[in-house]
Each structure stands twice: as structure tokens, then as C-alpha cells.
Short mmCIF file of C-alpha atoms in Angstrom, two decimals:
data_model
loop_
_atom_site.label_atom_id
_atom_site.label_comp_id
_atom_site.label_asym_id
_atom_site.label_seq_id
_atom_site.Cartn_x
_atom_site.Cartn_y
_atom_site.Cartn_z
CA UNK A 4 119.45 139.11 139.93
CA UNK A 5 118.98 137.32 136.83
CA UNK A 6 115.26 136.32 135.70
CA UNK A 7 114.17 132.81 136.17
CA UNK A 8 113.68 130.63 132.86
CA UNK A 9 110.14 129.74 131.87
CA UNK A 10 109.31 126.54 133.73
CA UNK A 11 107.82 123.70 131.37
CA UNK A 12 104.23 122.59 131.94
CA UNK A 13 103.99 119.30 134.00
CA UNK A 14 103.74 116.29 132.66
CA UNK A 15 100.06 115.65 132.02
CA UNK A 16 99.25 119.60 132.67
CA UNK A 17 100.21 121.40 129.46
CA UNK A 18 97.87 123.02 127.40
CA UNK A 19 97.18 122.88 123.44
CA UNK A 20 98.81 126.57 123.63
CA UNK A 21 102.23 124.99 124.95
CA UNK A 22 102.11 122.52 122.39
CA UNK A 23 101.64 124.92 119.73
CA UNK A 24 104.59 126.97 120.68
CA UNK A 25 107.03 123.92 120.71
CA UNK A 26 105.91 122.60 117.48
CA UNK A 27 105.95 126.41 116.20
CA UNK A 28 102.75 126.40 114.51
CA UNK A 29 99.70 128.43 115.90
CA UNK A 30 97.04 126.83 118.43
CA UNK A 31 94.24 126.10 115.49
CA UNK A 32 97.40 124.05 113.21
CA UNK A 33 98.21 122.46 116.58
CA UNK A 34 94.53 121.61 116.98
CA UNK A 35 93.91 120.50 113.29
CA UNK A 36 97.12 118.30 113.67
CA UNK A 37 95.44 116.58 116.41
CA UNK A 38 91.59 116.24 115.22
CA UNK A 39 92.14 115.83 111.40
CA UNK A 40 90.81 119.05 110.65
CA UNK A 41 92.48 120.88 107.65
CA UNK A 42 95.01 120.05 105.69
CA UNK A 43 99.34 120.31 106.73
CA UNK A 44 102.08 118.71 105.21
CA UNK A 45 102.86 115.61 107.37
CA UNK A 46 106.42 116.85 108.33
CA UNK A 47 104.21 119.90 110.22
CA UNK A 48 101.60 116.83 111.93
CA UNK A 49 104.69 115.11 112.86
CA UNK A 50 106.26 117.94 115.08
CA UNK A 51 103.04 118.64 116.57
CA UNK A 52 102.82 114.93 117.28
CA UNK A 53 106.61 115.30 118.68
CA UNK A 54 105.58 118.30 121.09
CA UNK A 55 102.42 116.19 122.36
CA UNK A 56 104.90 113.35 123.20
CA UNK A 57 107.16 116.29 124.81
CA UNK A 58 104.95 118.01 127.05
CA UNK A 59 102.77 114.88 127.80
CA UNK A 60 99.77 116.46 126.58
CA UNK A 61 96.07 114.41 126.81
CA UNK A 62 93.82 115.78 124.47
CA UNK A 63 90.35 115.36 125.65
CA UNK A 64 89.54 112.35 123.24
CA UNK A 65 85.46 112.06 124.24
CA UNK A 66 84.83 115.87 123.51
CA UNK A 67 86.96 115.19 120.20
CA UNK A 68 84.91 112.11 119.50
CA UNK A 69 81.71 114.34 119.74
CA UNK A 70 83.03 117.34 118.13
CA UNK A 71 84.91 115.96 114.76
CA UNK A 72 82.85 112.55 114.26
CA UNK A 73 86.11 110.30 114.71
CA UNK A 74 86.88 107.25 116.67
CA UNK A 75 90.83 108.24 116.96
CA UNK A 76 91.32 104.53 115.92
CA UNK A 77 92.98 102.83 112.86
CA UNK A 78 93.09 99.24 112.05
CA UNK A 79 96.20 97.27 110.94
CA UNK A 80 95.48 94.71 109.09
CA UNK A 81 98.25 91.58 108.24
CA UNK A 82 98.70 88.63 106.56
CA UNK A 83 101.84 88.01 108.74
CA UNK A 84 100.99 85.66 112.02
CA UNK A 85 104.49 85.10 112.69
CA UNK A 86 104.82 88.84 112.89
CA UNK A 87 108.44 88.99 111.90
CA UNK A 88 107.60 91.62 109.25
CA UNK A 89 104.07 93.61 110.58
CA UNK A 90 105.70 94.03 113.64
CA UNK A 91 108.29 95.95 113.16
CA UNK A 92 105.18 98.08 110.67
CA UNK A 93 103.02 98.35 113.71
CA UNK A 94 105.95 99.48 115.99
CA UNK A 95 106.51 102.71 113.54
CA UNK A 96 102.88 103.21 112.83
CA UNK A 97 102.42 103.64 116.57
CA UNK A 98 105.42 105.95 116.39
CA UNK A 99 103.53 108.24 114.68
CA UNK A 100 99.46 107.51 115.25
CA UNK A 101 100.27 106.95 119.33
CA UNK A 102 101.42 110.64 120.25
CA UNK A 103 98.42 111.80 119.16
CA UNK A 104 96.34 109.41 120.85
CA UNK A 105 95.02 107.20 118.13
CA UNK A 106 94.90 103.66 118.99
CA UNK A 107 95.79 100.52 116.65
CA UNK A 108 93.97 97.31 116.25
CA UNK A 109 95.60 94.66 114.77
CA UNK A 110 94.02 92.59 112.58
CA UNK A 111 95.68 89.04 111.39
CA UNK A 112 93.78 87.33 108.54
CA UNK A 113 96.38 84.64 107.96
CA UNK A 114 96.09 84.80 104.37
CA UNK A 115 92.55 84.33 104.58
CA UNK A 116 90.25 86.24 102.39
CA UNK A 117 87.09 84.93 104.33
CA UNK A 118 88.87 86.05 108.08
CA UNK A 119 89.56 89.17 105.94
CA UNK A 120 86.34 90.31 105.35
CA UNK A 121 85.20 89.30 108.72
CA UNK A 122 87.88 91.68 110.60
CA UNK A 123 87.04 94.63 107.70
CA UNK A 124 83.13 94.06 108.80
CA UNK A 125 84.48 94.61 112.69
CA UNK A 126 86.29 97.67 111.85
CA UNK A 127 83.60 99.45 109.93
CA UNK A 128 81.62 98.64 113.00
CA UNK A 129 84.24 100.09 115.10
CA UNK A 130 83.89 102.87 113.02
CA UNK A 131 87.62 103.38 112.34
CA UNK A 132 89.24 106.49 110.79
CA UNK A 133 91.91 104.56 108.19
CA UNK A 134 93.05 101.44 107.76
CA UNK A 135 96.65 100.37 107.03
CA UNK A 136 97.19 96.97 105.23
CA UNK A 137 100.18 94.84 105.48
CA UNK A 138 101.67 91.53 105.05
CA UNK A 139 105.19 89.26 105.18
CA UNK A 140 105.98 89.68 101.07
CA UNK A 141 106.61 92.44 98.94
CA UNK A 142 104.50 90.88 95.76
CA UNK A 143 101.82 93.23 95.25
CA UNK A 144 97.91 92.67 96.36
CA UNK A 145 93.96 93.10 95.35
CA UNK A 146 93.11 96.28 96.69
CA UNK A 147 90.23 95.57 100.05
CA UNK A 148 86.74 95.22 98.60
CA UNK A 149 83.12 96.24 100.01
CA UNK A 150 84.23 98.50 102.08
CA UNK A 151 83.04 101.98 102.79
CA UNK A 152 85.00 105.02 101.99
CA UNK A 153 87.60 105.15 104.73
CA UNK A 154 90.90 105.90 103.76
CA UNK A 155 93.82 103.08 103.55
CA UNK A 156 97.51 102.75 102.72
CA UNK A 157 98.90 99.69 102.05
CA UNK A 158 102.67 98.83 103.55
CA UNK A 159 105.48 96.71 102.55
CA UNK A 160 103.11 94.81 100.18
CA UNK A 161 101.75 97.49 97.86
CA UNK A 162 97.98 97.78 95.95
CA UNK A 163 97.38 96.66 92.43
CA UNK A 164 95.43 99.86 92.18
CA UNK A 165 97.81 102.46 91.32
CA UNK A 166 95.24 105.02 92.75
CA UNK A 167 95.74 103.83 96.20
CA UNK A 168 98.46 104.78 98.29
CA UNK A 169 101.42 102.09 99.05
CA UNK A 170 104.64 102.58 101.07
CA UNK A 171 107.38 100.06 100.28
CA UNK A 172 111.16 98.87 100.64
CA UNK A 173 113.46 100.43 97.76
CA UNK A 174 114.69 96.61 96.77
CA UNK A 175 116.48 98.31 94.08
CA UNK A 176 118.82 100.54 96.04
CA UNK A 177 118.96 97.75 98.28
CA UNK A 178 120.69 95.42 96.07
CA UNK A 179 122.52 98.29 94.64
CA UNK A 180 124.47 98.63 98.47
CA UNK A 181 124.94 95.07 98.68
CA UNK A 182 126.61 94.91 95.26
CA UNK A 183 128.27 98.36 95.72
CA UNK A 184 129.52 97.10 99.01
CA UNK A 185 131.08 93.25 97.84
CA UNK A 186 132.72 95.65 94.70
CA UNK A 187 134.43 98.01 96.81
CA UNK A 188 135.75 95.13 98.99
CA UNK A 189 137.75 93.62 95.89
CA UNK A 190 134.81 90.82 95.33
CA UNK A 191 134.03 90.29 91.63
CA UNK A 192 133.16 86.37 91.30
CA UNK A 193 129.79 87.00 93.36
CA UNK A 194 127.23 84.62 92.91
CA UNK A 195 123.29 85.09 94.04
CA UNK A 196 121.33 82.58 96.34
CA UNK A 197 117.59 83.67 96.98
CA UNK A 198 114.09 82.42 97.67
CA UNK A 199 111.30 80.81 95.39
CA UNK A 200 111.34 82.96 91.90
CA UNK A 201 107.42 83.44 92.14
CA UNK A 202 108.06 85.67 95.01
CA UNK A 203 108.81 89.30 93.99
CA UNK A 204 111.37 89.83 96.54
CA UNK A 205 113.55 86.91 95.51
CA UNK A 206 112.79 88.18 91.41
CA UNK A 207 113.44 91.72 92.09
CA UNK A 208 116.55 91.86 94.22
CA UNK A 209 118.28 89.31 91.83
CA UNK A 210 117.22 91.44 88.96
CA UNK A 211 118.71 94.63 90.27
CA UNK A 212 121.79 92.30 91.74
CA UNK A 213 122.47 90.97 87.94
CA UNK A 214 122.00 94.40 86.46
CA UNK A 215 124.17 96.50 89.15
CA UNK A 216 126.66 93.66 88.31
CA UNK A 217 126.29 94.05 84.16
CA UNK A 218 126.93 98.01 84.90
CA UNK A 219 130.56 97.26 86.18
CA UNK A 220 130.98 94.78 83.61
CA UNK A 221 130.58 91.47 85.58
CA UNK A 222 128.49 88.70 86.06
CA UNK A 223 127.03 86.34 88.39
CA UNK A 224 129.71 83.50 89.06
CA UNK A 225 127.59 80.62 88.07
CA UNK A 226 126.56 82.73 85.19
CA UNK A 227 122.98 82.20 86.99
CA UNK A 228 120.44 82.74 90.06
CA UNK A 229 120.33 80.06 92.31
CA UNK A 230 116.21 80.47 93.03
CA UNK A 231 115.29 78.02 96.03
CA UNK A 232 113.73 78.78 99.32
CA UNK A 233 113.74 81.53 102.22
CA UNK A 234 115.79 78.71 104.65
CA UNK A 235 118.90 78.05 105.95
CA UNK A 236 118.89 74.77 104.73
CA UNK A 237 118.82 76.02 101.12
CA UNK A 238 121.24 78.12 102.01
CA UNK A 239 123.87 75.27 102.83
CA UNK A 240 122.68 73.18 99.55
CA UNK A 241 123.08 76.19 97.77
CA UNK A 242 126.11 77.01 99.28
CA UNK A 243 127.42 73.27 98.09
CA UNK A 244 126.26 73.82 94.54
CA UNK A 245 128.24 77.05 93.57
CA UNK A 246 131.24 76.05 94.88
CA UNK A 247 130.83 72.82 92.55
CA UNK A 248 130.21 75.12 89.99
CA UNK A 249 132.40 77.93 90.79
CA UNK A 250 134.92 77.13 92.91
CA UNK A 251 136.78 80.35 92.50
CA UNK A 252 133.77 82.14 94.08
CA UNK A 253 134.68 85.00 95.68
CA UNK A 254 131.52 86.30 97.61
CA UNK A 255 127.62 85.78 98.49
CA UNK A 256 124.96 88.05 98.06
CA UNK A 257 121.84 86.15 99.74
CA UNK A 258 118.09 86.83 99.27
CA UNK A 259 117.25 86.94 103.40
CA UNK A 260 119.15 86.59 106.22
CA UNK A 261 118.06 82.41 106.94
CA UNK A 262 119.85 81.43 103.41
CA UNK A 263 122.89 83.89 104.41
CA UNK A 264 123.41 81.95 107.60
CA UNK A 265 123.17 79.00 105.85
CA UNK A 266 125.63 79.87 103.25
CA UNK A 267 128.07 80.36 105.99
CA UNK A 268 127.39 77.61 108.02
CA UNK A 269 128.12 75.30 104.91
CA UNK A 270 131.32 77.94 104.43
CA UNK A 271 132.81 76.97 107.80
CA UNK A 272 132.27 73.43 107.91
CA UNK A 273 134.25 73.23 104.35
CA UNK A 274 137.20 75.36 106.39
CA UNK A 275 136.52 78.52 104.29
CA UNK A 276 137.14 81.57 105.69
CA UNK A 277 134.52 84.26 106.25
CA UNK A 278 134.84 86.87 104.93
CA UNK A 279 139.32 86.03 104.23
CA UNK A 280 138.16 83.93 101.35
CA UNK A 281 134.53 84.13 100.53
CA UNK A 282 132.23 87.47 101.92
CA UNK A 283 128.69 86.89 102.65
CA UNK A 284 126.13 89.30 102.74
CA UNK A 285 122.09 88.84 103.56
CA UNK A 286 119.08 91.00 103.42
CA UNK A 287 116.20 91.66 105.80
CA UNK A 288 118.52 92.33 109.20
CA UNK A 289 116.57 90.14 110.95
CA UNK A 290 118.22 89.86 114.66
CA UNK A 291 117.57 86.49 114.97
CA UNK A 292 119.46 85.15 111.91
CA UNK A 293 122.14 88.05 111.29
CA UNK A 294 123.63 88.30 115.17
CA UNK A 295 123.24 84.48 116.09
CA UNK A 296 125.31 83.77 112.66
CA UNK A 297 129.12 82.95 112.59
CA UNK A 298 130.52 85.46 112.26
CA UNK A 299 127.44 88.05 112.50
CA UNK A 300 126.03 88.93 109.17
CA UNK A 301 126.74 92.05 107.06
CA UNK A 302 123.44 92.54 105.69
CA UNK A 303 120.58 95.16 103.98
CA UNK A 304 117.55 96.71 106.70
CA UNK A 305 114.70 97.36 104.75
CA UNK A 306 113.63 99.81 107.29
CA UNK A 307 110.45 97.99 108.07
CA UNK A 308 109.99 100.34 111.21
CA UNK A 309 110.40 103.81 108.76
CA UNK A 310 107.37 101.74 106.63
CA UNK A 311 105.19 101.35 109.13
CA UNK A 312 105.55 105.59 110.19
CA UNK A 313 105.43 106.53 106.49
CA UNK A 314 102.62 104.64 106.23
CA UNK A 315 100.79 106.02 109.65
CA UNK A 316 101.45 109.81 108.31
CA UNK A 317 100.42 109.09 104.89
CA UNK A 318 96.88 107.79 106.56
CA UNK A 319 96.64 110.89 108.39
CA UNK A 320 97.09 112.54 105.46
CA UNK A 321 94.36 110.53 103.79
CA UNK A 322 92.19 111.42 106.95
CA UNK A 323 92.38 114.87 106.72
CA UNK A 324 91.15 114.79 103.12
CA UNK A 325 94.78 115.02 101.27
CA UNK A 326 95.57 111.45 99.93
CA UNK A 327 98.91 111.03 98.27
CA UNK A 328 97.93 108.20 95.39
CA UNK A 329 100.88 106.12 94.09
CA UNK A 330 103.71 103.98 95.40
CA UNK A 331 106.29 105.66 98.24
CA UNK A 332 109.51 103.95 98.60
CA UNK A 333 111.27 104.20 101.64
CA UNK A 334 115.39 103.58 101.05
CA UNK A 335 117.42 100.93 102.99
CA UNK A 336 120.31 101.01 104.72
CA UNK A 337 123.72 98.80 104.60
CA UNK A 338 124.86 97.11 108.11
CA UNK A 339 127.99 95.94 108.13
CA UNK A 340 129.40 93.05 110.39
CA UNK A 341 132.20 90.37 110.49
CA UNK A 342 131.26 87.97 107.46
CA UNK A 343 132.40 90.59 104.68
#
């Protein structure tokens, strides 16, 4: 007869021992993981935070409270209402802060810097453990001010400070795969429609376009950047103006997904195929615009999700007494549809 294989605890039932063993660390790691005691590299936090997910494990968060001096809550703050960018952010922090039981409280200051302090002044109250700060553009921002010494990393839009810890989008490598991608498909009269040129997004990504381009010995087709705004309808106007220009244009590289969708809306109502004559390409893979487009959108994900757990683990780390100062850059990734 042969012997029975351990049964796993029940869902609910399992002990800090049992999550110990499946993150393979010993019980005071697994413990320290879990009450931001001690200091552990956050791949190690992470699959202790995987085996309390696992074994549905419920730490006793009251006797923690008591014993360590924490609240087990962290405070998101945004300048995004729409939410189309600190979403997806509070999505992966929660990814990585929920597992262990730390809650999130979102925070939207609209831009405000009055409604800013007012929400810091609630979560010092609250007594939070970290605070992560976000917003809807990359351009970089003040560091928060007269606050007490609770740690804070700042996502997608980093700190001025270079001693405080930021985790943002690679635009680099992301205009890198967009360009490597529209070279490798034969394209080589590309020309660049983006957002307003104040915003770093729309400055950077055209900057790394133009120089990936000058590497392989080309140039933009209108021998310029078409700077404008993050819509659709600048997209078609756009769109209108480069083939005036250029009419031998070959292929679009667009600064978000709402001016690629314009681009080839103003493509197909001038009979030009997509991608048989001209290839379009966006950034941001935002559903909305890059599936409801004809035909769907080939396009760069900044990972926004990835951001927003970097981001949660590098607070932990911050918690637990083991900041890690500078800017992080998290890479993004090429998806490829119809229109190239």
C-alpha cells in the first residue's frame, strides 16, 4: 500500500509554518515578510506573499497592529481622475500589497496641490505605513512636502529628488521596438505624430524615435515631429498634413493610441491601405482605442500594471528600513495587430 500524499491546509486554516515551507524560507523570514520586520530582498517578500495567496492564509492583523506599530495600510495617491493610467498602477500595487493583507486607499487630488495636502493630512492621521504617488504623465514632479517620515515611491511620474525612489516606463526601449519593428517590416519613410511638446512623453519618445532612426541612417519623412495633441482628431489632421508633405510615406509611429486611431481613420477614408501601403503603430495599449480601431492597432504597453507592483515591493522595501533611492525603469513590451 502506497503512503498517502501530505494533504494541503484548508483554505483559511494554514499556519505561518505552511507558508514558510512553500515559500522555502524559515517561519521568522516568513513572519518578517509579513510584519515588515527585517530586511529580504523583495523577490524573497514576493514568494512569501505568493504562498499566503496559495494557502489562503489570514494573518492575525489586530495582534500585528499591536505588536509591530503598523496600520497594514498604504495610500495611493493620483493626479489621474479619469483613472486610465493609476488604475492599471493600483491594480499591480494590490498584486503585491493585497496577499499580505495591506489595504490601499486611493487618494485623487485632481491636480490640486491644496486637495493634496488635505488627503496627505488624512493619511498621516490614518497613520499609514508608505505612500505611493502617481499620476496620468510621465513629466517628472515636486517631491510631497510637510510630511512626516513615512516612506514613498513615486510611479509612472517620477520625483525631482533623485534621493527618492521612482518606478517608471522605459520610453526609450519603447520607441526603440516601435522603430525596430516598422524597420524590420521594410518601412523606412516613417514619419512621427505625437502630443503637446511640453509633455515629456510626447518629447522623449520622439527623441528616441528620431535617434533609433539616425542609427540606421534614416530620417523622419517630413524631416520633422508633428507635435499636436493626445486626440484622435489630431491624429486625422495630422494624418492629412504628412501625406501633403510626404506623400511617399511609408508608415506611422504615433505618440498614444487616440492619435494612432486617428491616423488610420483619416488612412481609410483616403482609400489607403492599412498596413498594404502605410503601417501604423501607437503607444500606451489602451483597450479602448487599440481594439475598437480599424484594423486593431499594433502598438507599445508600457506595462502600467508591472509599475504599479514594482512600485508596491519597492515600498515594502522602504518599510522595512531598506529604501532603494533612484529611478527604476520597468521595460515595455511590443503588441502586434492588423494595422502593421
Amino acid at each position: 500500500m502506497t503512503e498517502a500524499a501530505p494533504r494541503s491546509p484548508a483554505a483559511g486554516r494554514a499556519k505561518l509554518t505552511d507558508v514558510a515551507a512553500l515559500a522555502g524560507v524559515s517561519v521568522g523570514t516568513a513572519s518578517k515578510a509579513l510584519n515588515g520586520g527585517g530586511r529580504m530582498r523583495p523577490e524573497t517578500r514576493q514568494r512569501v506573499l505568493d504562498a499566503v495567496e496559495a494557502l489562503g492564509f489570514r494573518p492575525n492583523q489586530h495582534a500585528q497592529s499591536l505588536h509591530t506599530g503598523r496600520s497594514w495600510t498604504v495610500g495611493l495617491m493620483t493626479t489621474d481622475g479619469i483613472g486610465r493610467f493609476s488604475t492599471p498602477v493600483l491594480l499591480g500595487a494590490e498584486d503585491a500589497l493585497g496577499a499580505g493583507k495591506i489595504s490601499v486607499l486611493l487618494c485623487d487630488t485632481r491636480g490640486d496641490a491644496i486637495r493634496e495636502q488635505h488627503h496627505l493630512r488624512n493619511l498621516m492621521e490614518r497613520r499609514v505605513d508608505g505612500i505611493i504617488v502617481t499620476g496620468r504623465r510621465t513629466d517628472p514632479r515636486g517631491p510631497l512636502s510637510g510630511i512626516e517620515a513615512v516612506p514613498i515611491v513615486y510611479a509612472l511620474s517620477p520625483s525631482t529628488d533623485p534621493a527618492d525612489t521612482s518606478v517608471v516606463s522605459d520610453d526609450r526601449g519603447g520607441a526603440r521596438l516601435a522603430m525596430e519593428h516598422l524597420l524590420a517590416t521594410g518601412r523606412t519613410r516613417i514619419a512621427h505624430v505625437t502630443g503637446p511638446e511640453h509633455h515629456a512623453a510626447a518629447r522623449d519618445r520622439a527623441r528616441h524615435a528620431v535617434g533609433h532612426l539616425e542609427d540606421a541612417s534614416l530620417g523622419l519623412a517630413t524631416g520633422r515631429v508633428h507635435y499636436g495633441e493626445w486626440s484622435e482628431a489630431w491624429g486625422r489632421r495630422a494624418a492629412d498634413a504628412v501625406l501633403r508633405t510626404a506623400p511617399d510615406t511609408d508608415a506611422f509611429f504615433c505618440g498614444n493610441d487616440q492619435i494612432a486611431r486617428g491616423v488610420a481613420d483619416a488612412l481609410r477614408e483616403r482609400g489607403v491601405g492599412v498596413p498594404g501601403d502605410i503601417a501604423v503603430v501607437g503607444y500606451d495599449n489602451w483597450d479602448t482605442m487599440a481594439l475598437a480601431c480599424r484594423p486593431p492597432l499594433t502598438t507599445i504597453d508600457m506595462d502600467l500594471t508591472e509599475i504599479g507592483r514594482i512600485a508596491a515591493l519597492r515600498l515594502l522595501q522602504a518599510i522595512d528600513s531598506d529604501p532603494a533611492p533612484g529611478v527604476h525603469t520597468v521595460p515595455c513590451r511590443l503588441i502586434v495587430r492588423e494595422s502593421s
